[in-house]
XYZ file of N, CA and C in Angstrom:
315
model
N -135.236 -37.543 -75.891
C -134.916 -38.039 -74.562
C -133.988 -39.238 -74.702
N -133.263 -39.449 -74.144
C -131.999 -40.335 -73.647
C -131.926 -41.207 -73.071
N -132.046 -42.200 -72.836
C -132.104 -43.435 -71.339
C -131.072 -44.038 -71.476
N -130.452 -44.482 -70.117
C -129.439 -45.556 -70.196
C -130.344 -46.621 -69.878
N -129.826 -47.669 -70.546
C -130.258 -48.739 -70.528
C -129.690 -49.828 -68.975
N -130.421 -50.259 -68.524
C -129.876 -50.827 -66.960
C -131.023 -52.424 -66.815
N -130.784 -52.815 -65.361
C -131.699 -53.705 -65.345
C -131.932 -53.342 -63.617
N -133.335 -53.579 -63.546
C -133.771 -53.656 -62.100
C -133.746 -55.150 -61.731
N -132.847 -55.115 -60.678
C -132.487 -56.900 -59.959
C -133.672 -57.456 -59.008
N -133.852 -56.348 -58.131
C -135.227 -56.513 -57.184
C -135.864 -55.651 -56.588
N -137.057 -55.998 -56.356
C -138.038 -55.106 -55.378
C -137.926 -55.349 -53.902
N -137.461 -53.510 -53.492
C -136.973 -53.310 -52.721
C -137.684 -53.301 -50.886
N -138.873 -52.434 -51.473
C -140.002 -52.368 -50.064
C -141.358 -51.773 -50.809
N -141.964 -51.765 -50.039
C -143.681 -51.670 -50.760
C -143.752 -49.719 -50.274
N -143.027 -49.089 -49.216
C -142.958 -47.779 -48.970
C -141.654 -47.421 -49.183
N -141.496 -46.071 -49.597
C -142.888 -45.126 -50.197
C -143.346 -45.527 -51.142
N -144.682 -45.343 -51.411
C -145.488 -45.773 -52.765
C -144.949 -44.502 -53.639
N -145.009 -45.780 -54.765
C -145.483 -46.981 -55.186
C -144.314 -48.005 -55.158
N -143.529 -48.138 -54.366
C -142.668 -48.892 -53.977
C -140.972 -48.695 -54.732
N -140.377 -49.131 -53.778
C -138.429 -49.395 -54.096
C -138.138 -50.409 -54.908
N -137.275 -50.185 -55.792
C -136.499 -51.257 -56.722
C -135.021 -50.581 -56.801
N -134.595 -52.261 -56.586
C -133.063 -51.858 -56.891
C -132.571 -52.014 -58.357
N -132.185 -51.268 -59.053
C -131.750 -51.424 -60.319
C -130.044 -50.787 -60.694
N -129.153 -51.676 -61.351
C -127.737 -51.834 -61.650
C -127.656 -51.421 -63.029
N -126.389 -51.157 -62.996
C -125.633 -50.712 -64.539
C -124.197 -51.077 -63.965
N -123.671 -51.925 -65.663
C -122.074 -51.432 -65.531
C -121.440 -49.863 -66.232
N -120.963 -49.319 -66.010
C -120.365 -48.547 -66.961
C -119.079 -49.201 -67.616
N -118.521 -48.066 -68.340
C -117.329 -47.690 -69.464
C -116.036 -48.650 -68.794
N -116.285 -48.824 -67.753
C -115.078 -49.150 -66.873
C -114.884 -50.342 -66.557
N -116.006 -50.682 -66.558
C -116.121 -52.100 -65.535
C -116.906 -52.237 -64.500
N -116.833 -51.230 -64.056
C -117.757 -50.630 -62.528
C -119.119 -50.672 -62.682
N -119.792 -51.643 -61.041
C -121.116 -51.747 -61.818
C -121.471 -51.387 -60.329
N -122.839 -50.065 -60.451
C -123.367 -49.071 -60.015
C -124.858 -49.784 -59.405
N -124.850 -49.011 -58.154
C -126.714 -49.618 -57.933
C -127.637 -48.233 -57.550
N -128.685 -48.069 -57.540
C -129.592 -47.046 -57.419
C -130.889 -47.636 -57.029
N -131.357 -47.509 -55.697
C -132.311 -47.515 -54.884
C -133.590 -46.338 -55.013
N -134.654 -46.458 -55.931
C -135.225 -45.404 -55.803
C -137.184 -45.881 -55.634
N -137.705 -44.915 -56.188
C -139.172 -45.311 -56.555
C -139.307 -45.589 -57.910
N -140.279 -46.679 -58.248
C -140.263 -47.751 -59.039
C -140.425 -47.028 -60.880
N -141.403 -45.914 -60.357
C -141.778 -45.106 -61.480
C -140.823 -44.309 -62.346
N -139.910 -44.034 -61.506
C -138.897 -43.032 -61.830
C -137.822 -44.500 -63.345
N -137.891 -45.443 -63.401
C -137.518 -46.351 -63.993
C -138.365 -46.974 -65.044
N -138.031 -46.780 -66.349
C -139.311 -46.812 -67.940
C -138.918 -48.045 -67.858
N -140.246 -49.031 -68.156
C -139.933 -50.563 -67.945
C -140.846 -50.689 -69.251
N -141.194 -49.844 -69.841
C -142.294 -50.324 -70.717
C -144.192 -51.255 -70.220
N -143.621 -51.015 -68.968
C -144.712 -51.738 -67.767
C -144.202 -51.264 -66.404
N -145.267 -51.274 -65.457
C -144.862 -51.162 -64.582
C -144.211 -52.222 -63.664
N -143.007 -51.856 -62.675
C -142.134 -52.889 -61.925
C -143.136 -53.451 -60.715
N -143.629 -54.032 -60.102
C -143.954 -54.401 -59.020
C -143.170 -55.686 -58.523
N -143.944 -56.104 -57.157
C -143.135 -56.919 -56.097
C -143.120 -58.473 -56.970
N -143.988 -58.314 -57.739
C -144.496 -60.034 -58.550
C -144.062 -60.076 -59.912
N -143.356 -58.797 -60.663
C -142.877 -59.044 -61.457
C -141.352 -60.133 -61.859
N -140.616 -60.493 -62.719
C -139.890 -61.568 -62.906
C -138.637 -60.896 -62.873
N -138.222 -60.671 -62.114
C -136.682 -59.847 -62.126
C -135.604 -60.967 -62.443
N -134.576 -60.373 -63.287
C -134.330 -58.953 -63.113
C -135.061 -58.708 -64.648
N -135.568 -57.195 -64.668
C -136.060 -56.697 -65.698
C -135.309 -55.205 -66.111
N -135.527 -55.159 -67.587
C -134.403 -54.600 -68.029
C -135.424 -53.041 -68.311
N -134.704 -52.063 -67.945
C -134.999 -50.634 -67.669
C -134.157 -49.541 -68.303
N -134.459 -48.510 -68.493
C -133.901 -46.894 -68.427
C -133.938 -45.979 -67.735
N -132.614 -45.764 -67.319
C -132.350 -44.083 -67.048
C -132.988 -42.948 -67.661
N -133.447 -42.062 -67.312
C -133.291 -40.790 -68.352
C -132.061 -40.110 -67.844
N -131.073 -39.573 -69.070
C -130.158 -39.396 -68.641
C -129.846 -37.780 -69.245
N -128.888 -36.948 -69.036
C -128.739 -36.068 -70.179
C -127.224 -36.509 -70.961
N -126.323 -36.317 -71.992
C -125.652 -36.295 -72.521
C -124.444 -35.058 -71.936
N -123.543 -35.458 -71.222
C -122.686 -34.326 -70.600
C -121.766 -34.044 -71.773
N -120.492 -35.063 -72.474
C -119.742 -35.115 -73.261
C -119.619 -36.540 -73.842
N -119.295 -36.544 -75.188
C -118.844 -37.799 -76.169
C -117.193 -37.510 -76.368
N -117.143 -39.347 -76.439
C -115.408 -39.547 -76.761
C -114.856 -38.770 -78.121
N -113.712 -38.063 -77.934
C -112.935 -37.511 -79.261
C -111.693 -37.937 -79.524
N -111.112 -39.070 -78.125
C -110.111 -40.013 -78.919
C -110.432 -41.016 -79.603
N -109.282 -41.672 -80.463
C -109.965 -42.488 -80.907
C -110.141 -43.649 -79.868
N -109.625 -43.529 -78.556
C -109.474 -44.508 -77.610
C -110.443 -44.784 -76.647
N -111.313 -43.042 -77.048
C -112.723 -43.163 -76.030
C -113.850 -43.096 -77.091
N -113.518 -43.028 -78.146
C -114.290 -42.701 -79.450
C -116.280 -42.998 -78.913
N -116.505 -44.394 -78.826
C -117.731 -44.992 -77.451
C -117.921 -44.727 -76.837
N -117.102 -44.078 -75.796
C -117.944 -43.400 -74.467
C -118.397 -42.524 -74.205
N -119.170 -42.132 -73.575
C -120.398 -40.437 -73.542
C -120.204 -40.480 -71.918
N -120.156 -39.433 -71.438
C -120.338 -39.228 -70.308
C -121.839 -38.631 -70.033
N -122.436 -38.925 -68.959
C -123.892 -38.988 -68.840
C -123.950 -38.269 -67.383
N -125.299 -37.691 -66.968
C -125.615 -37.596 -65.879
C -127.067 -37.870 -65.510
N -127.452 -38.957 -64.291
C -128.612 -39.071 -64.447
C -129.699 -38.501 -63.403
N -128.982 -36.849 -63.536
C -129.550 -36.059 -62.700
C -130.676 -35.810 -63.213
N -131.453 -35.550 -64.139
C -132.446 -34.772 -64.447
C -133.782 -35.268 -63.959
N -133.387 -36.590 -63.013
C -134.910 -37.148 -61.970
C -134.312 -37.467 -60.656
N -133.052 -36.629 -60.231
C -132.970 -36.459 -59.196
C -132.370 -37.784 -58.742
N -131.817 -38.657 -59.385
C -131.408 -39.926 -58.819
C -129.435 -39.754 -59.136
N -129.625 -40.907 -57.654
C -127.762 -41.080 -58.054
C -127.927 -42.469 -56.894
N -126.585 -42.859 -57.079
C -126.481 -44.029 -56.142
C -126.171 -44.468 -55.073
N -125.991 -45.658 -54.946
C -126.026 -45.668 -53.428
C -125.252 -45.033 -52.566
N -123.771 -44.796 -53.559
C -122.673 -43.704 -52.598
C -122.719 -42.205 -53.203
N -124.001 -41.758 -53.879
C -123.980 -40.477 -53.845
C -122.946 -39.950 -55.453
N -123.301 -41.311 -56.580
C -122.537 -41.035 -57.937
C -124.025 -40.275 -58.506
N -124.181 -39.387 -59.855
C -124.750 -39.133 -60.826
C -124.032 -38.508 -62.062
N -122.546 -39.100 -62.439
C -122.164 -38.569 -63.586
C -121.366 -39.778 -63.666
N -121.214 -40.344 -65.262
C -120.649 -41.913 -65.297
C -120.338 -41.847 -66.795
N -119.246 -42.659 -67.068
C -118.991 -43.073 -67.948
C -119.438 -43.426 -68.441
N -120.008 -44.219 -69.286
C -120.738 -45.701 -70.264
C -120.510 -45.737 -71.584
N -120.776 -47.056 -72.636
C -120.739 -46.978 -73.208
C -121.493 -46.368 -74.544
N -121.487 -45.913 -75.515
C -122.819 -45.365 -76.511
C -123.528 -46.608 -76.297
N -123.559 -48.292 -76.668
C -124.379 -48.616 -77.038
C -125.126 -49.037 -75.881
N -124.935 -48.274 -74.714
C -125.834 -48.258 -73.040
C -126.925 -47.296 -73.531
N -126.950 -46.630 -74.300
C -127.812 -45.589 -74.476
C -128.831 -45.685 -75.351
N -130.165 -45.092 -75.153
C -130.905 -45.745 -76.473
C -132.244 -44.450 -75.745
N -133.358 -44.271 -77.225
C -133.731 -43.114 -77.439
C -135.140 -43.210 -76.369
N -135.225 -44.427 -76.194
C -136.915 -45.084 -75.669
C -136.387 -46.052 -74.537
């Protein structure tokens, strides 16, 4: 399994349980992405709640779409972080990033 690595900035609303967190990523680009979802769907190694110390740093599960074969993208993987049904606030789920955004846990 795959995760991008991200950070949740804040807790969003207490419904639907078990509650909303907003959590960001930059990608490959520069461009930095937000995703509004339920709290669970986000591996914190703990769970996120309203009293935790944000921002706290999180994963995607992501799948692996394609890796760079120039030497100019050689780092970047293209990702999608469809496989829990999430995308962002304008309706993105396929992104650039860098490899070292990615990590196994």
């Amino acid at each position: 399994m795959v995760f991008l690595r991200c950070e949740a900035v804040r807790w969003v609303d207490d419904e639907p349980q078990p509650g909303l967190v907003e959590v960001r990523f930059t990608d490959a680009h520069h461009k930095q992405w937000a995703f509004v979802d339920k709290s669970l769907l986000f591996s914190a190694g703990e769970d996120l709640l309203p009293e935790s110390h944000y921002p706290v740093e999180v994963g995607i599960l992501c799948d692996i779409l394609t890796t760079g074969t120039a030497a100019d993208t050689a780092d970047v993987v293209k990702i999608s972080v469809s496989p829990w049904g999430l995308e962002t606030l304008d309706g993105q789920d396929e992104f650039e990033v860098r490899a070292d955004q990615l990590t196994l846990s």
